[in-house]
mmCIF file of C-alpha atoms in Angstrom:
data_model
loop_
_atom_site.group_PDB
_atom_site.id
_atom_site.type_symbol
_atom_site.label_atom_id
_atom_site.label_comp_id
_atom_site.label_asym_id
_atom_site.label_seq_id
_atom_site.Cartn_x
_atom_site.Cartn_y
_atom_site.Cartn_z
ATOM 1 C CA MET V 1 75.117 108.778 114.480
ATOM 2 C CA LYS V 2 75.041 111.388 111.692
ATOM 3 C CA ARG V 3 76.254 113.995 114.169
ATOM 4 C CA LEU V 4 79.182 111.785 115.176
ATOM 5 C CA VAL V 5 80.124 111.171 111.544
ATOM 6 C CA TYR V 6 79.888 114.882 110.820
ATOM 7 C CA ARG V 7 82.103 115.723 113.777
ATOM 8 C CA ALA V 8 84.622 113.107 112.706
ATOM 9 C CA PHE V 9 84.635 114.570 109.199
ATOM 10 C CA LEU V 10 85.189 118.094 110.509
ATOM 11 C CA GLY V 11 87.957 116.864 112.795
ATOM 12 C CA GLY V 12 89.692 115.086 109.961
ATOM 13 C CA ALA V 13 89.320 118.068 107.637
ATOM 14 C CA PHE V 14 90.736 120.386 110.283
ATOM 15 C CA SER V 15 93.709 118.071 110.874
ATOM 16 C CA LEU V 16 94.293 117.899 107.123
ATOM 17 C CA ALA V 17 94.312 121.696 106.814
ATOM 18 C CA VAL V 18 96.591 122.213 109.822
ATOM 19 C CA VAL V 19 99.151 119.632 108.691
ATOM 20 C CA VAL V 20 99.214 120.741 105.037
ATOM 21 C CA ILE V 21 99.587 124.435 105.929
ATOM 22 C CA GLY V 22 102.149 123.648 108.576
ATOM 23 C CA LEU V 23 104.193 121.526 106.203
ATOM 24 C CA PHE V 24 104.168 124.250 103.597
ATOM 25 C CA PHE V 25 105.527 127.018 105.798
ATOM 26 C CA TRP V 26 107.770 124.813 107.946
ATOM 27 C CA GLY V 27 109.266 123.115 104.927
ATOM 28 C CA ARG V 28 110.400 126.424 103.403
ATOM 29 C CA SER V 29 112.486 127.294 106.471
ATOM 30 C CA ARG V 30 114.823 124.279 106.444
ATOM 31 C CA PRO V 31 117.951 123.539 104.411
ATOM 32 C CA GLU V 32 117.962 121.069 101.538
ATOM 33 C CA ILE V 33 119.465 117.720 102.387
ATOM 34 C CA LYS V 34 122.865 116.845 100.932
ATOM 35 C CA ALA V 35 124.966 113.689 100.879
ATOM 36 C CA SER V 36 127.295 115.311 103.415
ATOM 37 C CA HIS V 37 124.469 115.474 105.933
ATOM 38 C CA ALA V 38 124.010 111.703 105.748
ATOM 39 C CA LYS V 39 127.732 111.152 106.245
ATOM 40 C CA ASN V 40 127.703 113.426 109.299
ATOM 41 C CA GLU V 41 124.583 112.033 110.968
ATOM 42 C CA ARG V 42 124.507 108.342 110.055
ATOM 43 C CA PRO V 43 127.146 105.548 110.098
ATOM 44 C CA GLY V 44 126.491 104.150 106.626
ATOM 45 C CA SER V 45 127.512 104.979 103.053
ATOM 46 C CA ILE V 46 126.228 106.833 100.008
ATOM 47 C CA ALA V 47 125.474 105.283 96.619
ATOM 48 C CA HIS V 48 125.015 107.673 93.681
ATOM 49 C CA LEU V 49 122.231 106.072 91.654
ATOM 50 C CA PRO V 50 120.321 107.205 88.525
ATOM 51 C CA GLY V 51 117.402 108.512 90.609
ATOM 52 C CA GLY V 52 119.562 110.315 93.150
ATOM 53 C CA TYR V 53 121.947 109.472 95.941
ATOM 54 C CA THR V 54 120.906 106.751 98.391
ATOM 55 C CA TYR V 55 121.955 106.335 101.994
ATOM 56 C CA TYR V 56 122.549 102.667 102.800
ATOM 57 C CA GLU V 57 124.123 100.391 105.369
ATOM 58 C CA SER V 58 125.778 97.027 104.732
ATOM 59 C CA HIS V 59 126.414 94.816 107.735
ATOM 60 C CA GLY V 60 127.958 91.365 107.921
ATOM 61 C CA ALA V 61 130.329 89.324 105.806
ATOM 62 C CA GLN V 62 130.449 90.211 102.103
ATOM 63 C CA ASP V 63 130.055 86.556 101.067
ATOM 64 C CA ALA V 64 127.140 85.779 103.433
ATOM 65 C CA PRO V 65 123.544 85.249 102.246
ATOM 66 C CA VAL V 66 121.965 88.668 101.725
ATOM 67 C CA VAL V 67 118.908 90.121 103.486
ATOM 68 C CA VAL V 68 117.454 93.363 102.100
ATOM 69 C CA LEU V 69 115.255 95.432 104.440
ATOM 70 C CA VAL V 70 112.691 97.797 102.867
ATOM 71 C CA HIS V 71 110.973 100.280 105.189
ATOM 72 C CA GLY V 72 107.534 101.919 105.017
ATOM 73 C CA SER V 73 106.212 105.393 104.184
ATOM 74 C CA LEU V 74 106.928 107.339 107.370
ATOM 75 C CA TYR V 75 110.065 105.463 108.307
ATOM 76 C CA TYR V 76 113.672 105.249 107.190
ATOM 77 C CA SER V 77 116.405 102.655 107.724
ATOM 78 C CA VAL V 78 116.747 103.383 111.450
ATOM 79 C CA ILE V 79 113.506 101.429 111.935
ATOM 80 C CA TRP V 80 115.594 98.258 111.541
ATOM 81 C CA GLU V 81 118.118 99.004 114.287
ATOM 82 C CA LYS V 82 116.783 96.265 116.574
ATOM 83 C CA ASN V 83 116.774 93.658 113.810
ATOM 84 C CA ILE V 84 120.109 94.127 112.025
ATOM 85 C CA PRO V 85 122.427 92.891 114.827
ATOM 86 C CA ALA V 86 120.527 89.625 115.301
ATOM 87 C CA LEU V 87 120.464 88.911 111.551
ATOM 88 C CA VAL V 88 124.192 89.585 111.260
ATOM 89 C CA ASP V 89 124.910 87.354 114.254
ATOM 90 C CA ALA V 90 122.906 84.613 112.520
ATOM 91 C CA GLY V 91 125.296 84.740 109.573
ATOM 92 C CA TYR V 92 123.625 87.110 107.107
ATOM 93 C CA ARG V 93 124.756 90.180 105.229
ATOM 94 C CA VAL V 94 122.125 92.824 105.841
ATOM 95 C CA ILE V 95 121.391 95.735 103.513
ATOM 96 C CA ALA V 96 119.192 98.562 104.824
ATOM 97 C CA PHE V 97 118.635 101.834 102.965
ATOM 98 C CA ASP V 98 116.579 105.008 102.940
ATOM 99 C CA GLN V 99 114.059 105.337 100.131
ATOM 100 C CA TYR V 100 114.049 108.521 98.072
ATOM 101 C CA GLY V 101 112.330 111.283 99.993
ATOM 102 C CA ARG V 102 112.931 109.596 103.346
ATOM 103 C CA GLY V 103 115.686 109.564 105.902
ATOM 104 C CA PHE V 104 118.992 110.767 104.501
ATOM 105 C CA SER V 105 118.590 109.832 100.840
ATOM 106 C CA SER V 106 118.022 112.528 98.229
ATOM 107 C CA ARG V 107 114.555 113.996 97.841
ATOM 108 C CA PRO V 108 114.035 114.423 94.104
ATOM 109 C CA ASP V 109 111.288 116.687 92.818
ATOM 110 C CA THR V 110 109.258 113.905 91.242
ATOM 111 C CA THR V 111 106.213 111.742 91.759
ATOM 112 C CA TYR V 112 106.846 109.054 94.381
ATOM 113 C CA THR V 113 105.538 105.780 92.943
ATOM 114 C CA PHE V 114 106.116 102.103 93.536
ATOM 115 C CA ASP V 115 108.118 101.967 90.316
ATOM 116 C CA LEU V 116 110.453 104.681 91.608
ATOM 117 C CA PHE V 117 111.215 102.720 94.791
ATOM 118 C CA VAL V 118 111.593 99.415 92.945
ATOM 119 C CA GLU V 119 114.038 101.012 90.507
ATOM 120 C CA GLN V 120 115.973 102.447 93.458
ATOM 121 C CA THR V 121 116.217 98.976 95.012
ATOM 122 C CA GLU V 122 117.324 97.428 91.714
ATOM 123 C CA SER V 123 119.946 100.130 91.199
ATOM 124 C CA LEU V 124 121.309 99.744 94.724
ATOM 125 C CA LEU V 125 121.732 95.968 94.404
ATOM 126 C CA ALA V 126 123.469 96.486 91.063
ATOM 127 C CA TYR V 127 125.698 99.137 92.629
ATOM 128 C CA LEU V 128 126.634 96.666 95.384
ATOM 129 C CA ASP V 129 127.197 93.929 92.775
ATOM 130 C CA ILE V 130 124.650 91.648 94.423
ATOM 131 C CA THR V 131 123.563 89.123 91.794
ATOM 132 C CA ASP V 132 122.616 86.048 93.844
ATOM 133 C CA PRO V 133 119.046 85.635 95.163
ATOM 134 C CA VAL V 134 118.301 87.603 98.332
ATOM 135 C CA HIS V 135 115.851 87.441 101.213
ATOM 136 C CA MET V 136 113.601 90.506 100.841
ATOM 137 C CA VAL V 137 111.789 91.965 103.875
ATOM 138 C CA GLY V 138 109.140 94.678 103.467
ATOM 139 C CA LEU V 139 107.435 96.667 106.230
ATOM 140 C CA SER V 140 104.093 98.426 105.620
ATOM 141 C CA LEU V 141 104.395 100.260 102.272
ATOM 142 C CA GLY V 142 107.656 98.348 101.815
ATOM 143 C CA GLY V 143 105.491 95.231 101.349
ATOM 144 C CA PRO V 144 104.165 96.010 97.860
ATOM 145 C CA ILE V 145 107.570 97.451 96.940
ATOM 146 C CA VAL V 146 109.151 94.083 97.739
ATOM 147 C CA ILE V 147 106.417 92.203 95.899
ATOM 148 C CA SER V 148 106.764 94.454 92.857
ATOM 149 C CA PHE V 149 110.527 93.935 92.933
ATOM 150 C CA ALA V 150 109.935 90.167 92.987
ATOM 151 C CA ASN V 151 107.516 90.433 90.052
ATOM 152 C CA ARG V 152 110.192 92.190 88.017
ATOM 153 C CA ASN V 153 113.175 90.205 89.298
ATOM 154 C CA PRO V 154 111.999 86.694 90.302
ATOM 155 C CA ASP V 155 115.484 85.236 89.817
ATOM 156 C CA LEU V 156 116.871 87.657 92.430
ATOM 157 C CA ILE V 157 114.483 86.451 95.147
ATOM 158 C CA GLN V 158 115.243 83.725 97.684
ATOM 159 C CA SER V 159 112.288 84.466 99.942
ATOM 160 C CA ILE V 160 109.752 87.218 100.723
ATOM 161 C CA SER V 161 108.904 88.432 104.223
ATOM 162 C CA LEU V 162 106.028 90.865 104.700
ATOM 163 C CA LEU V 163 105.474 92.789 107.929
ATOM 164 C CA ALA V 164 101.979 94.335 108.072
ATOM 165 C CA PRO V 165 102.083 95.174 104.342
ATOM 166 C CA VAL V 166 99.849 97.485 102.378
ATOM 167 C CA THR V 167 97.393 95.264 100.494
ATOM 168 C CA PRO V 168 94.558 95.642 97.971
ATOM 169 C CA SER V 169 92.237 95.600 100.996
ATOM 170 C CA THR V 170 93.963 98.768 102.199
ATOM 171 C CA GLU V 171 93.246 100.519 98.931
ATOM 172 C CA LYS V 172 89.518 99.764 99.181
ATOM 173 C CA ARG V 173 89.258 102.284 102.013
ATOM 174 C CA SER V 174 87.861 105.666 101.079
ATOM 175 C CA PHE V 175 90.216 108.435 100.060
ATOM 176 C CA PHE V 176 89.237 110.361 103.189
ATOM 177 C CA GLU V 177 90.150 107.396 105.404
ATOM 178 C CA VAL V 178 93.496 106.970 103.664
ATOM 179 C CA VAL V 179 94.410 110.649 103.913
ATOM 180 C CA THR V 180 93.339 111.172 107.517
ATOM 181 C CA GLY V 181 95.058 107.957 108.622
ATOM 182 C CA PHE V 182 98.263 109.011 106.913
ATOM 183 C CA LEU V 183 98.130 112.520 108.343
ATOM 184 C CA ASN V 184 97.413 111.205 111.810
ATOM 185 C CA ARG V 185 100.680 109.270 111.680
ATOM 186 C CA ALA V 186 102.525 112.342 110.379
ATOM 187 C CA TYR V 187 101.024 114.536 113.094
ATOM 188 C CA CYS V 188 102.114 112.088 115.788
ATOM 189 C CA THR V 189 105.665 112.427 114.529
ATOM 190 C CA PHE V 190 105.682 116.214 114.288
ATOM 191 C CA SER V 191 104.000 116.851 117.631
ATOM 192 C CA HIS V 192 106.095 114.459 119.729
ATOM 193 C CA ARG V 193 103.053 112.244 120.270
ATOM 194 C CA ASP V 194 103.861 108.587 119.977
ATOM 195 C CA PHE V 195 103.139 106.523 116.885
ATOM 196 C CA GLU V 196 100.912 104.386 119.102
ATOM 197 C CA ARG V 197 100.119 105.903 122.477
ATOM 198 C CA GLN V 198 99.998 102.741 124.523
ATOM 199 C CA ARG V 199 103.648 102.073 123.642
ATOM 200 C CA ALA V 200 104.969 105.568 124.333
ATOM 201 C CA GLU V 201 107.918 104.598 126.491
ATOM 202 C CA GLN V 202 108.955 101.735 124.248
ATOM 203 C CA LEU V 203 108.832 103.765 121.050
ATOM 204 C CA ALA V 204 110.141 107.080 122.420
ATOM 205 C CA PRO V 205 113.783 106.479 121.367
ATOM 206 C CA LEU V 206 112.661 105.534 117.861
ATOM 207 C CA LYS V 207 110.364 108.553 117.643
ATOM 208 C CA GLU V 208 113.221 110.956 118.334
ATOM 209 C CA LYS V 209 115.383 109.317 115.661
ATOM 210 C CA MET V 210 112.555 109.339 113.149
ATOM 211 C CA ARG V 211 112.099 113.090 113.546
ATOM 212 C CA ARG V 212 115.671 113.748 112.404
ATOM 213 C CA GLN V 213 114.672 113.251 108.794
ATOM 214 C CA PHE V 214 112.425 116.318 109.099
ATOM 215 C CA HIS V 215 115.358 118.615 109.833
ATOM 216 C CA TYR V 216 115.875 119.007 106.084
ATOM 217 C CA ARG V 217 113.601 120.271 103.350
ATOM 218 C CA GLY V 218 111.859 117.926 100.941
ATOM 219 C CA VAL V 219 110.404 115.166 103.049
ATOM 220 C CA GLU V 220 107.050 116.973 103.107
ATOM 221 C CA LYS V 221 106.931 116.853 99.293
ATOM 222 C CA ALA V 222 107.460 113.120 99.384
ATOM 223 C CA PHE V 223 104.624 112.744 101.878
ATOM 224 C CA ALA V 224 102.349 114.989 99.826
ATOM 225 C CA SER V 225 103.133 112.900 96.759
ATOM 226 C CA ALA V 226 102.278 109.750 98.695
ATOM 227 C CA ILE V 227 98.930 111.284 99.679
ATOM 228 C CA THR V 228 97.936 112.497 96.220
ATOM 229 C CA ASN V 229 99.444 109.660 94.204
ATOM 230 C CA ARG V 230 98.881 106.419 96.078
ATOM 231 C CA ASP V 231 98.881 104.227 92.966
ATOM 232 C CA ARG V 232 95.447 103.104 94.084
ATOM 233 C CA ASP V 233 95.048 100.603 91.263
ATOM 234 C CA LYS V 234 98.738 99.694 91.284
ATOM 235 C CA VAL V 235 98.555 97.776 94.583
ATOM 236 C CA GLY V 236 95.938 95.431 93.189
ATOM 237 C CA GLU V 237 97.953 94.992 90.003
ATOM 238 C CA ILE V 238 101.098 94.172 91.992
ATOM 239 C CA TYR V 239 99.313 91.494 94.007
ATOM 240 C CA ALA V 240 97.543 90.079 90.937
ATOM 241 C CA GLU V 241 100.839 89.723 89.094
ATOM 242 C CA ALA V 242 102.404 88.116 92.183
ATOM 243 C CA GLU V 243 100.056 85.143 91.888
ATOM 244 C CA LYS V 244 102.548 83.652 89.403
ATOM 245 C CA LEU V 245 105.395 83.745 91.969
ATOM 246 C CA HIS V 246 106.362 80.529 93.719
ATOM 247 C CA HIS V 247 108.702 81.867 96.383
ATOM 248 C CA PRO V 248 108.186 81.101 100.084
ATOM 249 C CA VAL V 249 106.449 83.924 101.952
ATOM 250 C CA LEU V 250 106.492 84.842 105.635
ATOM 251 C CA LEU V 251 103.692 87.104 106.876
ATOM 252 C CA LEU V 252 103.846 88.824 110.268
ATOM 253 C CA TRP V 253 101.113 91.110 111.611
ATOM 254 C CA GLY V 254 100.276 92.755 114.937
ATOM 255 C CA THR V 255 96.798 92.106 116.322
ATOM 256 C CA LEU V 256 96.550 95.712 117.580
ATOM 257 C CA ASP V 257 97.657 97.359 114.330
ATOM 258 C CA ARG V 258 95.577 100.546 113.971
ATOM 259 C CA VAL V 259 97.240 101.675 110.758
ATOM 260 C CA LEU V 260 96.718 98.535 108.653
ATOM 261 C CA PRO V 261 94.207 96.213 110.382
ATOM 262 C CA ILE V 262 95.240 92.595 110.722
ATOM 263 C CA GLU V 263 92.142 91.510 108.786
ATOM 264 C CA ASN V 264 93.993 92.631 105.656
ATOM 265 C CA HIS V 265 96.233 89.569 105.958
ATOM 266 C CA LEU V 266 93.645 87.610 103.956
ATOM 267 C CA SER V 267 94.749 89.403 100.776
ATOM 268 C CA VAL V 268 98.232 87.967 101.213
ATOM 269 C CA LEU V 269 96.980 84.461 101.906
ATOM 270 C CA GLU V 270 94.851 84.621 98.764
ATOM 271 C CA THR V 271 97.755 85.813 96.612
ATOM 272 C CA PHE V 272 100.581 83.405 97.447
ATOM 273 C CA GLU V 273 100.479 79.635 97.362
ATOM 274 C CA SER V 274 102.908 79.143 100.276
ATOM 275 C CA VAL V 275 102.556 81.536 103.208
ATOM 276 C CA GLN V 276 103.736 81.089 106.778
ATOM 277 C CA TYR V 277 101.454 83.382 108.769
ATOM 278 C CA ILE V 278 102.292 84.536 112.311
ATOM 279 C CA PRO V 279 99.993 86.967 114.154
ATOM 280 C CA LEU V 280 101.641 88.834 117.031
ATOM 281 C CA GLU V 281 99.469 89.461 120.074
ATOM 282 C CA GLU V 282 99.398 92.882 121.754
ATOM 283 C CA THR V 283 101.425 94.382 118.926
ATOM 284 C CA GLY V 284 100.854 97.456 116.769
ATOM 285 C CA HIS V 285 102.138 98.613 113.387
ATOM 286 C CA THR V 286 105.809 99.028 114.321
ATOM 287 C CA LEU V 287 105.955 95.316 115.027
ATOM 288 C CA ASN V 288 109.618 94.816 114.127
ATOM 289 C CA TYR V 289 110.500 97.338 116.841
ATOM 290 C CA GLU V 290 107.870 96.473 119.435
ATOM 291 C CA GLN V 291 108.441 92.716 119.288
ATOM 292 C CA TYR V 292 111.920 92.660 117.788
ATOM 293 C CA GLU V 293 113.061 89.485 119.554
ATOM 294 C CA GLN V 294 110.087 87.499 118.262
ATOM 295 C CA ILE V 295 110.408 89.056 114.805
ATOM 296 C CA ASN V 296 114.132 88.267 114.678
ATOM 297 C CA ARG V 297 113.560 84.636 115.638
ATOM 298 C CA ALA V 298 110.827 84.268 113.048
ATOM 299 C CA LEU V 299 112.922 85.821 110.258
ATOM 300 C CA ILE V 300 116.051 83.790 111.043
ATOM 301 C CA SER V 301 114.093 80.539 111.250
ATOM 302 C CA PHE V 302 112.304 81.305 107.976
ATOM 303 C CA PHE V 303 115.520 82.216 106.172
ATOM 304 C CA SER V 304 117.332 79.107 107.391
ATOM 305 C CA HIS V 305 114.583 76.872 106.076
ATOM 306 C CA ASN V 306 114.592 78.598 102.679
ATOM 307 C CA GLU V 307 118.268 78.835 101.699
#
């Protein structure tokens, strides 16, 4: 057993060294991203916000109820491409955007914290003049971002939907587990391996689109910041503060999630007084892409019952 643990440690350390060194040299060879790149490569718009410019998409009628989609750490707004059309067809205005350091938004030379992403979300909604309560949806790391946004802006929240969110249970893992798990996901992206091997064919189109954000310099700094500054205590604080919220919550989680195990759902159930929990069989971490039809039905039903 000790030998297996030792080998696992060496393997993880080697992967860490390879990825960090590779990111350093590879990152220096690419151009810096500019707003013009987003306009050339993506169909959305650019908002110039206090923290930097933000790529966003707004779909649906301007006067329709608003749904805001918040992606996770290794993703950008393209992760929602199988969800947006169904939500628009159901009568919603859908806002999806790239967080700082991801996708085609600016990559400021700063520390990437939950507060930074919450402030970006607040600024974007103000820029779009959205003042009525919205349905917030957070995937993975987007989960605590959405919850933190709700803590700061409870009057702007109609409902909260969490898709395999980061929880305090996640932060109880050792630093080594967190780092190697994160780097394993990054390596899968860089090396053309799939996010989750058993779904290679299904996720292949998404994988190719996800890699486009790495064509420009700066994303590696955002990832490095996420590794070294995970706000380890902040996640617990966000969830503890959320106990005072009384908004309806939808929780969706894949039973085969290898990134954030489904057992972590208990943290969410313990935090909120009203949670509709739906486990998805044979589904991994990219659940909104793998099981998009089921996810879309669940979201639309939940929204319609909480207008």
